[in-house]
mmCIF file with all atom_site columns, C-alpha atoms in Angstrom:
data_model
loop_
_atom_site.group_PDB
_atom_site.id
_atom_site.type_symbol
_atom_site.label_atom_id
_atom_site.label_alt_id
_atom_site.label_comp_id
_atom_site.label_asym_id
_atom_site.label_entity_id
_atom_site.label_seq_id
_atom_site.pdbx_PDB_ins_code
_atom_site.Cartn_x
_atom_site.Cartn_y
_atom_site.Cartn_z
_atom_site.occupancy
_atom_site.B_iso_or_equiv
_atom_site.pdbx_formal_charge
_atom_site.auth_seq_id
_atom_site.auth_comp_id
_atom_site.auth_asym_id
_atom_site.auth_atom_id
_atom_site.pdbx_PDB_model_num
ATOM 1   C CA . UNK N 1 1   ? 0.160   0.352  -0.398 1.00 0.00 ? 1   UNK N CA 1
ATOM 2   C CA . UNK N 1 2   ? 1.610   3.469  -0.926 1.00 0.00 ? 2   UNK N CA 1
ATOM 3   C CA . UNK N 1 3   ? 2.695   5.614  1.800  1.00 0.00 ? 3   UNK N CA 1
ATOM 4   C CA . UNK N 1 4   ? 3.567   9.158  2.539  1.00 0.00 ? 4   UNK N CA 1
ATOM 5   C CA . UNK N 1 5   ? 7.493   9.186  3.700  1.00 0.00 ? 5   UNK N CA 1
ATOM 6   C CA . UNK N 1 6   ? 10.303  11.289 5.833  1.00 0.00 ? 6   UNK N CA 1
ATOM 7   C CA . UNK N 1 7   ? 13.486  12.245 6.272  1.00 0.00 ? 7   UNK N CA 1
ATOM 8   C CA . UNK N 1 8   ? 14.878  12.512 9.113  1.00 0.00 ? 8   UNK N CA 1
ATOM 9   C CA . UNK N 1 9   ? 12.876  10.620 11.308 1.00 0.00 ? 9   UNK N CA 1
ATOM 10  C CA . UNK N 1 10  ? 14.602  12.903 13.815 1.00 0.00 ? 10  UNK N CA 1
ATOM 11  C CA . UNK N 1 11  ? 16.617  16.032 13.546 1.00 0.00 ? 11  UNK N CA 1
ATOM 12  C CA . UNK N 1 12  ? 18.409  17.450 15.986 1.00 0.00 ? 12  UNK N CA 1
ATOM 13  C CA . UNK N 1 13  ? 19.893  21.256 14.956 1.00 0.00 ? 13  UNK N CA 1
ATOM 14  C CA . UNK N 1 14  ? 20.578  23.775 17.566 1.00 0.00 ? 14  UNK N CA 1
ATOM 15  C CA . UNK N 1 15  ? 19.291  27.364 17.616 1.00 0.00 ? 15  UNK N CA 1
ATOM 16  C CA . UNK N 1 16  ? 19.254  29.789 15.082 1.00 0.00 ? 16  UNK N CA 1
ATOM 17  C CA . UNK N 1 17  ? 19.924  26.824 11.756 1.00 0.00 ? 17  UNK N CA 1
ATOM 18  C CA . UNK N 1 18  ? 18.341  26.103 8.785  1.00 0.00 ? 18  UNK N CA 1
ATOM 19  C CA . UNK N 1 19  ? 16.537  22.789 8.770  1.00 0.00 ? 19  UNK N CA 1
ATOM 20  C CA . UNK N 1 20  ? 15.232  20.765 6.313  1.00 0.00 ? 20  UNK N CA 1
ATOM 21  C CA . UNK N 1 21  ? 12.614  17.911 6.603  1.00 0.00 ? 21  UNK N CA 1
ATOM 22  C CA . UNK N 1 22  ? 11.999  15.870 3.806  1.00 0.00 ? 22  UNK N CA 1
ATOM 23  C CA . UNK N 1 23  ? 8.469   13.946 2.628  1.00 0.00 ? 23  UNK N CA 1
ATOM 24  C CA . UNK N 1 24  ? 7.454   11.842 0.024  1.00 0.00 ? 24  UNK N CA 1
ATOM 25  C CA . UNK N 1 25  ? 4.043   12.313 -0.180 1.00 0.00 ? 25  UNK N CA 1
ATOM 26  C CA . UNK N 1 26  ? 2.021   9.374  -2.279 1.00 0.00 ? 26  UNK N CA 1
ATOM 27  C CA . UNK N 1 27  ? 2.854   8.835  -5.700 1.00 0.00 ? 27  UNK N CA 1
ATOM 28  C CA . UNK N 1 28  ? -0.440  10.388 -7.548 1.00 0.00 ? 28  UNK N CA 1
ATOM 29  C CA . UNK N 1 29  ? -1.581  12.389 -4.945 1.00 0.00 ? 29  UNK N CA 1
ATOM 30  C CA . UNK N 1 30  ? -1.600  15.928 -6.055 1.00 0.00 ? 30  UNK N CA 1
ATOM 31  C CA . UNK N 1 31  ? -1.958  18.151 -2.447 1.00 0.00 ? 31  UNK N CA 1
ATOM 32  C CA . UNK N 1 32  ? 0.921   18.275 0.282  1.00 0.00 ? 32  UNK N CA 1
ATOM 33  C CA . UNK N 1 33  ? 0.728   19.990 3.402  1.00 0.00 ? 33  UNK N CA 1
ATOM 34  C CA . UNK N 1 34  ? 2.271   20.301 6.746  1.00 0.00 ? 34  UNK N CA 1
ATOM 35  C CA . UNK N 1 35  ? 0.952   19.957 10.082 1.00 0.00 ? 35  UNK N CA 1
ATOM 36  C CA . UNK N 1 36  ? 2.922   19.719 13.130 1.00 0.00 ? 36  UNK N CA 1
ATOM 37  C CA . UNK N 1 37  ? 2.590   18.529 16.842 1.00 0.00 ? 37  UNK N CA 1
ATOM 38  C CA . UNK N 1 38  ? 4.219   19.986 19.761 1.00 0.00 ? 38  UNK N CA 1
ATOM 39  C CA . UNK N 1 39  ? 4.909   17.451 22.538 1.00 0.00 ? 39  UNK N CA 1
ATOM 40  C CA . UNK N 1 40  ? 1.729   16.694 24.419 1.00 0.00 ? 40  UNK N CA 1
ATOM 41  C CA . UNK N 1 41  ? -0.843  18.953 22.416 1.00 0.00 ? 41  UNK N CA 1
ATOM 42  C CA . UNK N 1 42  ? -3.112  19.044 19.744 1.00 0.00 ? 42  UNK N CA 1
ATOM 43  C CA . UNK N 1 43  ? -1.550  19.050 15.664 1.00 0.00 ? 43  UNK N CA 1
ATOM 44  C CA . UNK N 1 44  ? -1.753  22.068 14.053 1.00 0.00 ? 44  UNK N CA 1
ATOM 45  C CA . UNK N 1 45  ? -1.891  22.636 9.917  1.00 0.00 ? 45  UNK N CA 1
ATOM 46  C CA . UNK N 1 46  ? 1.190   24.919 8.609  1.00 0.00 ? 46  UNK N CA 1
ATOM 47  C CA . UNK N 1 47  ? 0.493   24.519 5.103  1.00 0.00 ? 47  UNK N CA 1
ATOM 48  C CA . UNK N 1 48  ? -0.661  23.536 1.982  1.00 0.00 ? 48  UNK N CA 1
ATOM 49  C CA . UNK N 1 49  ? 0.583   23.446 -1.516 1.00 0.00 ? 49  UNK N CA 1
ATOM 50  C CA . UNK N 1 50  ? -0.605  22.067 -4.322 1.00 0.00 ? 50  UNK N CA 1
ATOM 51  C CA . UNK N 1 51  ? 0.131   23.267 -8.707 1.00 0.00 ? 51  UNK N CA 1
ATOM 52  C CA . UNK N 1 52  ? 3.659   24.341 -6.664 1.00 0.00 ? 52  UNK N CA 1
ATOM 53  C CA . UNK N 1 53  ? 2.357   27.279 -5.129 1.00 0.00 ? 53  UNK N CA 1
ATOM 54  C CA . UNK N 1 54  ? 1.474   27.551 -1.433 1.00 0.00 ? 54  UNK N CA 1
ATOM 55  C CA . UNK N 1 55  ? -2.615  26.993 -0.925 1.00 0.00 ? 55  UNK N CA 1
ATOM 56  C CA . UNK N 1 56  ? -3.145  27.539 2.463  1.00 0.00 ? 56  UNK N CA 1
ATOM 57  C CA . UNK N 1 57  ? -1.282  28.568 5.604  1.00 0.00 ? 57  UNK N CA 1
ATOM 58  C CA . UNK N 1 58  ? -2.160  29.469 9.639  1.00 0.00 ? 58  UNK N CA 1
ATOM 59  C CA . UNK N 1 59  ? -0.567  32.028 11.095 1.00 0.00 ? 59  UNK N CA 1
ATOM 60  C CA . UNK N 1 60  ? 2.386   30.051 12.257 1.00 0.00 ? 60  UNK N CA 1
ATOM 61  C CA . UNK N 1 61  ? 3.938   29.640 8.846  1.00 0.00 ? 61  UNK N CA 1
ATOM 62  C CA . UNK N 1 62  ? 5.698   32.653 9.074  1.00 0.00 ? 62  UNK N CA 1
ATOM 63  C CA . UNK N 1 63  ? 8.619   34.422 7.047  1.00 0.00 ? 63  UNK N CA 1
ATOM 64  C CA . UNK N 1 64  ? 11.230  31.649 8.583  1.00 0.00 ? 64  UNK N CA 1
ATOM 65  C CA . UNK N 1 65  ? 9.884   28.630 7.402  1.00 0.00 ? 65  UNK N CA 1
ATOM 66  C CA . UNK N 1 66  ? 8.919   27.852 3.270  1.00 0.00 ? 66  UNK N CA 1
ATOM 67  C CA . UNK N 1 67  ? 8.201   24.921 1.373  1.00 0.00 ? 67  UNK N CA 1
ATOM 68  C CA . UNK N 1 68  ? 8.921   23.981 -1.955 1.00 0.00 ? 68  UNK N CA 1
ATOM 69  C CA . UNK N 1 69  ? 8.324   20.705 -4.543 1.00 0.00 ? 69  UNK N CA 1
ATOM 70  C CA . UNK N 1 70  ? 12.064  20.194 -5.679 1.00 0.00 ? 70  UNK N CA 1
ATOM 71  C CA . UNK N 1 71  ? 11.340  17.631 -7.867 1.00 0.00 ? 71  UNK N CA 1
ATOM 72  C CA . UNK N 1 72  ? 8.527   15.414 -9.072 1.00 0.00 ? 72  UNK N CA 1
ATOM 73  C CA . UNK N 1 73  ? 9.007   13.153 -6.259 1.00 0.00 ? 73  UNK N CA 1
ATOM 74  C CA . UNK N 1 74  ? 9.856   15.501 -2.920 1.00 0.00 ? 74  UNK N CA 1
ATOM 75  C CA . UNK N 1 75  ? 8.349   18.152 -0.896 1.00 0.00 ? 75  UNK N CA 1
ATOM 76  C CA . UNK N 1 76  ? 10.372  19.513 1.252  1.00 0.00 ? 76  UNK N CA 1
ATOM 77  C CA . UNK N 1 77  ? 9.627   21.851 4.736  1.00 0.00 ? 77  UNK N CA 1
ATOM 78  C CA . UNK N 1 78  ? 12.960  24.585 5.268  1.00 0.00 ? 78  UNK N CA 1
ATOM 79  C CA . UNK N 1 79  ? 12.873  26.562 8.785  1.00 0.00 ? 79  UNK N CA 1
ATOM 80  C CA . UNK N 1 80  ? 15.323  29.765 8.290  1.00 0.00 ? 80  UNK N CA 1
ATOM 81  C CA . UNK N 1 81  ? 16.509  30.025 11.603 1.00 0.00 ? 81  UNK N CA 1
ATOM 82  C CA . UNK N 1 82  ? 15.050  27.521 14.380 1.00 0.00 ? 82  UNK N CA 1
ATOM 83  C CA . UNK N 1 83  ? 13.799  28.565 17.812 1.00 0.00 ? 83  UNK N CA 1
ATOM 84  C CA . UNK N 1 84  ? 13.522  26.452 21.195 1.00 0.00 ? 84  UNK N CA 1
ATOM 85  C CA . UNK N 1 85  ? 9.406   26.885 20.404 1.00 0.00 ? 85  UNK N CA 1
ATOM 86  C CA . UNK N 1 86  ? 9.415   24.735 17.125 1.00 0.00 ? 86  UNK N CA 1
ATOM 87  C CA . UNK N 1 87  ? 11.111  22.217 19.349 1.00 0.00 ? 87  UNK N CA 1
ATOM 88  C CA . UNK N 1 88  ? 8.087   19.572 18.544 1.00 0.00 ? 88  UNK N CA 1
ATOM 89  C CA . UNK N 1 89  ? 6.571   16.704 15.190 1.00 0.00 ? 89  UNK N CA 1
ATOM 90  C CA . UNK N 1 90  ? 6.523   17.699 11.693 1.00 0.00 ? 90  UNK N CA 1
ATOM 91  C CA . UNK N 1 91  ? 3.931   15.741 9.608  1.00 0.00 ? 91  UNK N CA 1
ATOM 92  C CA . UNK N 1 92  ? 3.607   16.004 5.549  1.00 0.00 ? 92  UNK N CA 1
ATOM 93  C CA . UNK N 1 93  ? 0.177   14.984 4.328  1.00 0.00 ? 93  UNK N CA 1
ATOM 94  C CA . UNK N 1 94  ? -1.003  13.793 1.080  1.00 0.00 ? 94  UNK N CA 1
ATOM 95  C CA . UNK N 1 95  ? -4.370  13.985 -0.375 1.00 0.00 ? 95  UNK N CA 1
ATOM 96  C CA . UNK N 1 96  ? -5.390  12.744 -4.069 1.00 0.00 ? 96  UNK N CA 1
ATOM 97  C CA . UNK N 1 97  ? -7.959  15.905 -4.520 1.00 0.00 ? 97  UNK N CA 1
ATOM 98  C CA . UNK N 1 98  ? -8.693  18.735 -1.949 1.00 0.00 ? 98  UNK N CA 1
ATOM 99  C CA . UNK N 1 99  ? -12.729 18.818 -1.526 1.00 0.00 ? 99  UNK N CA 1
ATOM 100 C CA . UNK N 1 100 ? -13.021 16.554 1.794  1.00 0.00 ? 100 UNK N CA 1
ATOM 101 C CA . UNK N 1 101 ? -10.306 14.117 0.001  1.00 0.00 ? 101 UNK N CA 1
ATOM 102 C CA . UNK N 1 102 ? -8.680  11.853 3.106  1.00 0.00 ? 102 UNK N CA 1
ATOM 103 C CA . UNK N 1 103 ? -5.617  12.930 3.838  1.00 0.00 ? 103 UNK N CA 1
ATOM 104 C CA . UNK N 1 104 ? -2.568  10.397 4.120  1.00 0.00 ? 104 UNK N CA 1
ATOM 105 C CA . UNK N 1 105 ? 0.331   11.787 6.867  1.00 0.00 ? 105 UNK N CA 1
ATOM 106 C CA . UNK N 1 106 ? 3.399   10.400 7.723  1.00 0.00 ? 106 UNK N CA 1
ATOM 107 C CA . UNK N 1 107 ? 5.488   9.263  10.304 1.00 0.00 ? 107 UNK N CA 1
ATOM 108 C CA . UNK N 1 108 ? 6.469   12.535 11.184 1.00 0.00 ? 108 UNK N CA 1
ATOM 109 C CA . UNK N 1 109 ? 9.918   14.177 12.109 1.00 0.00 ? 109 UNK N CA 1
ATOM 110 C CA . UNK N 1 110 ? 10.805  15.264 15.719 1.00 0.00 ? 110 UNK N CA 1
ATOM 111 C CA . UNK N 1 111 ? 12.302  18.573 15.746 1.00 0.00 ? 111 UNK N CA 1
ATOM 112 C CA . UNK N 1 112 ? 15.046  19.088 18.471 1.00 0.00 ? 112 UNK N CA 1
ATOM 113 C CA . UNK N 1 113 ? 16.108  23.164 18.840 1.00 0.00 ? 113 UNK N CA 1
ATOM 114 C CA . UNK N 1 114 ? 18.900  23.055 21.422 1.00 0.00 ? 114 UNK N CA 1
ATOM 115 C CA . UNK R 2 1   ? -11.497 29.811 12.769 1.00 0.00 ? 1   UNK R CA 1
ATOM 116 C CA . UNK R 2 2   ? -12.921 26.863 14.181 1.00 0.00 ? 2   UNK R CA 1
ATOM 117 C CA . UNK R 2 3   ? -11.738 24.713 17.281 1.00 0.00 ? 3   UNK R CA 1
ATOM 118 C CA . UNK R 2 4   ? -12.120 21.461 18.395 1.00 0.00 ? 4   UNK R CA 1
ATOM 119 C CA . UNK R 2 5   ? -12.559 19.722 21.483 1.00 0.00 ? 5   UNK R CA 1
ATOM 120 C CA . UNK R 2 6   ? -12.409 16.075 22.352 1.00 0.00 ? 6   UNK R CA 1
ATOM 121 C CA . UNK R 2 7   ? -12.637 14.442 25.734 1.00 0.00 ? 7   UNK R CA 1
ATOM 122 C CA . UNK R 2 8   ? -11.826 12.498 26.941 1.00 0.00 ? 8   UNK R CA 1
ATOM 123 C CA . UNK R 2 9   ? -7.868  12.619 27.118 1.00 0.00 ? 9   UNK R CA 1
ATOM 124 C CA . UNK R 2 10  ? -7.250  9.373  28.415 1.00 0.00 ? 10  UNK R CA 1
ATOM 125 C CA . UNK R 2 11  ? -9.823  6.794  28.751 1.00 0.00 ? 11  UNK R CA 1
ATOM 126 C CA . UNK R 2 12  ? -9.754  2.696  29.758 1.00 0.00 ? 12  UNK R CA 1
ATOM 127 C CA . UNK R 2 13  ? -11.350 0.117  29.386 1.00 0.00 ? 13  UNK R CA 1
ATOM 128 C CA . UNK R 2 14  ? -11.324 -3.797 29.784 1.00 0.00 ? 14  UNK R CA 1
ATOM 129 C CA . UNK R 2 15  ? -10.956 -6.059 26.323 1.00 0.00 ? 15  UNK R CA 1
ATOM 130 C CA . UNK R 2 16  ? -14.055 -6.760 24.631 1.00 0.00 ? 16  UNK R CA 1
ATOM 131 C CA . UNK R 2 17  ? -16.254 -3.406 26.322 1.00 0.00 ? 17  UNK R CA 1
ATOM 132 C CA . UNK R 2 18  ? -16.583 -0.570 24.790 1.00 0.00 ? 18  UNK R CA 1
ATOM 133 C CA . UNK R 2 19  ? -15.251 3.193  23.829 1.00 0.00 ? 19  UNK R CA 1
ATOM 134 C CA . UNK R 2 20  ? -16.538 6.393  23.433 1.00 0.00 ? 20  UNK R CA 1
ATOM 135 C CA . UNK R 2 21  ? -14.487 9.204  22.087 1.00 0.00 ? 21  UNK R CA 1
ATOM 136 C CA . UNK R 2 22  ? -16.313 12.790 21.996 1.00 0.00 ? 22  UNK R CA 1
ATOM 137 C CA . UNK R 2 23  ? -16.021 15.918 19.868 1.00 0.00 ? 23  UNK R CA 1
ATOM 138 C CA . UNK R 2 24  ? -17.220 19.193 19.446 1.00 0.00 ? 24  UNK R CA 1
ATOM 139 C CA . UNK R 2 25  ? -17.238 21.496 16.350 1.00 0.00 ? 25  UNK R CA 1
ATOM 140 C CA . UNK R 2 26  ? -17.478 25.299 16.776 1.00 0.00 ? 26  UNK R CA 1
ATOM 141 C CA . UNK R 2 27  ? -18.442 26.409 13.012 1.00 0.00 ? 27  UNK R CA 1
ATOM 142 C CA . UNK R 2 28  ? -20.984 25.274 11.790 1.00 0.00 ? 28  UNK R CA 1
ATOM 143 C CA . UNK R 2 29  ? -19.884 25.267 7.880  1.00 0.00 ? 29  UNK R CA 1
ATOM 144 C CA . UNK R 2 30  ? -17.628 22.331 8.639  1.00 0.00 ? 30  UNK R CA 1
ATOM 145 C CA . UNK R 2 31  ? -18.340 19.654 6.839  1.00 0.00 ? 31  UNK R CA 1
ATOM 146 C CA . UNK R 2 32  ? -16.243 16.696 6.922  1.00 0.00 ? 32  UNK R CA 1
ATOM 147 C CA . UNK R 2 33  ? -14.663 14.626 9.988  1.00 0.00 ? 33  UNK R CA 1
ATOM 148 C CA . UNK R 2 34  ? -12.164 12.370 10.381 1.00 0.00 ? 34  UNK R CA 1
ATOM 149 C CA . UNK R 2 35  ? -10.846 10.225 12.587 1.00 0.00 ? 35  UNK R CA 1
ATOM 150 C CA . UNK R 2 36  ? -7.374  9.554  13.071 1.00 0.00 ? 36  UNK R CA 1
ATOM 151 C CA . UNK R 2 37  ? -5.809  6.632  15.245 1.00 0.00 ? 37  UNK R CA 1
ATOM 152 C CA . UNK R 2 38  ? -2.134  7.263  16.339 1.00 0.00 ? 38  UNK R CA 1
ATOM 153 C CA . UNK R 2 39  ? 0.471   3.813  17.037 1.00 0.00 ? 39  UNK R CA 1
ATOM 154 C CA . UNK R 2 40  ? 3.674   5.420  19.343 1.00 0.00 ? 40  UNK R CA 1
ATOM 155 C CA . UNK R 2 41  ? 5.947   6.206  17.082 1.00 0.00 ? 41  UNK R CA 1
ATOM 156 C CA . UNK R 2 42  ? 4.144   6.122  13.640 1.00 0.00 ? 42  UNK R CA 1
ATOM 157 C CA . UNK R 2 43  ? 1.558   9.326  12.224 1.00 0.00 ? 43  UNK R CA 1
ATOM 158 C CA . UNK R 2 44  ? -2.039  9.326  12.149 1.00 0.00 ? 44  UNK R CA 1
ATOM 159 C CA . UNK R 2 45  ? -3.605  6.905  11.042 1.00 0.00 ? 45  UNK R CA 1
ATOM 160 C CA . UNK R 2 46  ? -7.261  7.460  9.043  1.00 0.00 ? 46  UNK R CA 1
ATOM 161 C CA . UNK R 2 47  ? -10.232 4.556  10.514 1.00 0.00 ? 47  UNK R CA 1
ATOM 162 C CA . UNK R 2 48  ? -13.447 6.535  9.527  1.00 0.00 ? 48  UNK R CA 1
ATOM 163 C CA . UNK R 2 49  ? -14.375 9.927  8.340  1.00 0.00 ? 49  UNK R CA 1
ATOM 164 C CA . UNK R 2 50  ? -18.639 11.623 8.294  1.00 0.00 ? 50  UNK R CA 1
ATOM 165 C CA . UNK R 2 51  ? -19.219 14.294 5.901  1.00 0.00 ? 51  UNK R CA 1
ATOM 166 C CA . UNK R 2 52  ? -21.869 16.219 7.708  1.00 0.00 ? 52  UNK R CA 1
ATOM 167 C CA . UNK R 2 53  ? -24.862 14.840 4.645  1.00 0.00 ? 53  UNK R CA 1
ATOM 168 C CA . UNK R 2 54  ? -25.240 11.861 7.028  1.00 0.00 ? 54  UNK R CA 1
ATOM 169 C CA . UNK R 2 55  ? -25.327 11.178 10.868 1.00 0.00 ? 55  UNK R CA 1
ATOM 170 C CA . UNK R 2 56  ? -23.564 7.579  11.024 1.00 0.00 ? 56  UNK R CA 1
ATOM 171 C CA . UNK R 2 57  ? -21.437 5.619  9.922  1.00 0.00 ? 57  UNK R CA 1
ATOM 172 C CA . UNK R 2 58  ? -20.252 2.279  10.032 1.00 0.00 ? 58  UNK R CA 1
ATOM 173 C CA . UNK R 2 59  ? -16.911 0.096  9.656  1.00 0.00 ? 59  UNK R CA 1
ATOM 174 C CA . UNK R 2 60  ? -16.402 -3.430 10.990 1.00 0.00 ? 60  UNK R CA 1
ATOM 175 C CA . UNK R 2 61  ? -16.087 -2.932 15.506 1.00 0.00 ? 61  UNK R CA 1
ATOM 176 C CA . UNK R 2 62  ? -15.636 1.497  14.868 1.00 0.00 ? 62  UNK R CA 1
ATOM 177 C CA . UNK R 2 63  ? -19.164 3.812  14.060 1.00 0.00 ? 63  UNK R CA 1
ATOM 178 C CA . UNK R 2 64  ? -19.274 7.673  13.973 1.00 0.00 ? 64  UNK R CA 1
ATOM 179 C CA . UNK R 2 65  ? -22.470 9.991  14.467 1.00 0.00 ? 65  UNK R CA 1
ATOM 180 C CA . UNK R 2 66  ? -23.248 13.224 14.150 1.00 0.00 ? 66  UNK R CA 1
ATOM 181 C CA . UNK R 2 67  ? -25.451 15.660 15.480 1.00 0.00 ? 67  UNK R CA 1
ATOM 182 C CA . UNK R 2 68  ? -24.648 18.591 12.786 1.00 0.00 ? 68  UNK R CA 1
ATOM 183 C CA . UNK R 2 69  ? -27.080 20.217 15.413 1.00 0.00 ? 69  UNK R CA 1
ATOM 184 C CA . UNK R 2 70  ? -24.800 20.085 18.287 1.00 0.00 ? 70  UNK R CA 1
ATOM 185 C CA . UNK R 2 71  ? -21.953 20.334 16.838 1.00 0.00 ? 71  UNK R CA 1
ATOM 186 C CA . UNK R 2 72  ? -20.706 17.063 18.177 1.00 0.00 ? 72  UNK R CA 1
ATOM 187 C CA . UNK R 2 73  ? -19.365 13.557 16.831 1.00 0.00 ? 73  UNK R CA 1
ATOM 188 C CA . UNK R 2 74  ? -19.026 10.897 18.595 1.00 0.00 ? 74  UNK R CA 1
ATOM 189 C CA . UNK R 2 75  ? -15.554 7.658  17.857 1.00 0.00 ? 75  UNK R CA 1
ATOM 190 C CA . UNK R 2 76  ? -17.764 4.010  19.400 1.00 0.00 ? 76  UNK R CA 1
ATOM 191 C CA . UNK R 2 77  ? -15.142 1.307  18.929 1.00 0.00 ? 77  UNK R CA 1
ATOM 192 C CA . UNK R 2 78  ? -16.850 -2.497 20.297 1.00 0.00 ? 78  UNK R CA 1
ATOM 193 C CA . UNK R 2 79  ? -15.326 -5.496 21.562 1.00 0.00 ? 79  UNK R CA 1
ATOM 194 C CA . UNK R 2 80  ? -12.135 -3.599 21.869 1.00 0.00 ? 80  UNK R CA 1
ATOM 195 C CA . UNK R 2 81  ? -8.705  -5.042 21.575 1.00 0.00 ? 81  UNK R CA 1
ATOM 196 C CA . UNK R 2 82  ? -5.290  -4.618 22.757 1.00 0.00 ? 82  UNK R CA 1
ATOM 197 C CA . UNK R 2 83  ? -3.803  -3.775 19.262 1.00 0.00 ? 83  UNK R CA 1
ATOM 198 C CA . UNK R 2 84  ? -7.177  -0.738 20.081 1.00 0.00 ? 84  UNK R CA 1
ATOM 199 C CA . UNK R 2 85  ? -4.414  0.964  21.762 1.00 0.00 ? 85  UNK R CA 1
ATOM 200 C CA . UNK R 2 86  ? -3.700  4.380  20.887 1.00 0.00 ? 86  UNK R CA 1
ATOM 201 C CA . UNK R 2 87  ? -4.098  7.394  20.609 1.00 0.00 ? 87  UNK R CA 1
ATOM 202 C CA . UNK R 2 88  ? -7.215  8.543  18.645 1.00 0.00 ? 88  UNK R CA 1
ATOM 203 C CA . UNK R 2 89  ? -7.652  12.544 17.260 1.00 0.00 ? 89  UNK R CA 1
ATOM 204 C CA . UNK R 2 90  ? -11.101 13.472 15.810 1.00 0.00 ? 90  UNK R CA 1
ATOM 205 C CA . UNK R 2 91  ? -10.509 16.742 13.439 1.00 0.00 ? 91  UNK R CA 1
ATOM 206 C CA . UNK R 2 92  ? -13.484 18.912 11.226 1.00 0.00 ? 92  UNK R CA 1
ATOM 207 C CA . UNK R 2 93  ? -12.483 20.481 8.264  1.00 0.00 ? 93  UNK R CA 1
ATOM 208 C CA . UNK R 2 94  ? -14.634 24.102 7.189  1.00 0.00 ? 94  UNK R CA 1
ATOM 209 C CA . UNK R 2 95  ? -15.935 24.737 3.666  1.00 0.00 ? 95  UNK R CA 1
ATOM 210 C CA . UNK R 2 96  ? -14.305 27.836 2.566  1.00 0.00 ? 96  UNK R CA 1
ATOM 211 C CA . UNK R 2 97  ? -11.432 26.097 4.479  1.00 0.00 ? 97  UNK R CA 1
ATOM 212 C CA . UNK R 2 98  ? -10.448 23.596 1.551  1.00 0.00 ? 98  UNK R CA 1
ATOM 213 C CA . UNK R 2 99  ? -7.965  22.322 3.288  1.00 0.00 ? 99  UNK R CA 1
ATOM 214 C CA . UNK R 2 100 ? -7.046  22.671 6.710  1.00 0.00 ? 100 UNK R CA 1
ATOM 215 C CA . UNK R 2 101 ? -7.704  20.426 9.379  1.00 0.00 ? 101 UNK R CA 1
ATOM 216 C CA . UNK R 2 102 ? -8.282  21.563 13.086 1.00 0.00 ? 102 UNK R CA 1
ATOM 217 C CA . UNK R 2 103 ? -7.635  18.566 15.013 1.00 0.00 ? 103 UNK R CA 1
ATOM 218 C CA . UNK R 2 104 ? -8.815  17.899 18.537 1.00 0.00 ? 104 UNK R CA 1
ATOM 219 C CA . UNK R 2 105 ? -6.476  17.254 21.414 1.00 0.00 ? 105 UNK R CA 1
ATOM 220 C CA . UNK R 2 106 ? -6.491  13.496 22.095 1.00 0.00 ? 106 UNK R CA 1
ATOM 221 C CA . UNK R 2 107 ? -7.821  10.853 23.111 1.00 0.00 ? 107 UNK R CA 1
ATOM 222 C CA . UNK R 2 108 ? -4.579  8.026  25.189 1.00 0.00 ? 108 UNK R CA 1
ATOM 223 C CA . UNK R 2 109 ? -6.805  4.641  25.037 1.00 0.00 ? 109 UNK R CA 1
ATOM 224 C CA . UNK R 2 110 ? -5.570  1.661  27.288 1.00 0.00 ? 110 UNK R CA 1
ATOM 225 C CA . UNK R 2 111 ? -7.722  -0.716 26.182 1.00 0.00 ? 111 UNK R CA 1
ATOM 226 C CA . UNK R 2 112 ? -6.340  -3.702 29.335 1.00 0.00 ? 112 UNK R CA 1
ATOM 227 C CA . UNK R 2 113 ? -6.478  -7.771 29.622 1.00 0.00 ? 113 UNK R CA 1
#
């Protein structure tokens, strides 16, 4: 069964450093998402991406964040200058279509900012 | 924006008993309500979803009910098994926010032998 994959599973970085989290969505899916989950808190939407541009973003997704689909298979989340409060689990998801379509989640990347 | 509340935060049941998890939402425009199961070290996995044009949906031991008037929906698991132990999240999606899912805070279900 096709699944969303994410690398790395755990990333440790120093405050102020740039990190890139990588995702490979399900191959025929057209919509891609990033969510995050701070330890003990709810899963929060960050951004959605379609047709090589951001279709929606939350207030969390400020200028420090960016997303990119550098090739036909990868979808990346970049955090330019990490802060301590960026420490969280980051989930990538993809869906075939838009309206009420199931979003399939990857296993997540645990980001720890020291 | 949408706000989703979920109760209880933890739930312990004996194997074979039923488990019920409840969620409420704030935006009456929400029309899609998925439930995800998250096992340790894994991402959320969809287990069932319901759209606002139906009041109930069942898939084997799992059922979801939706009350649009009261703006709440519930997950029912019957004949629970140890492998049902996980964290369960409800979510809602409102029209006008075509892609964004708003999640509840999660319920840790423990099925004991």
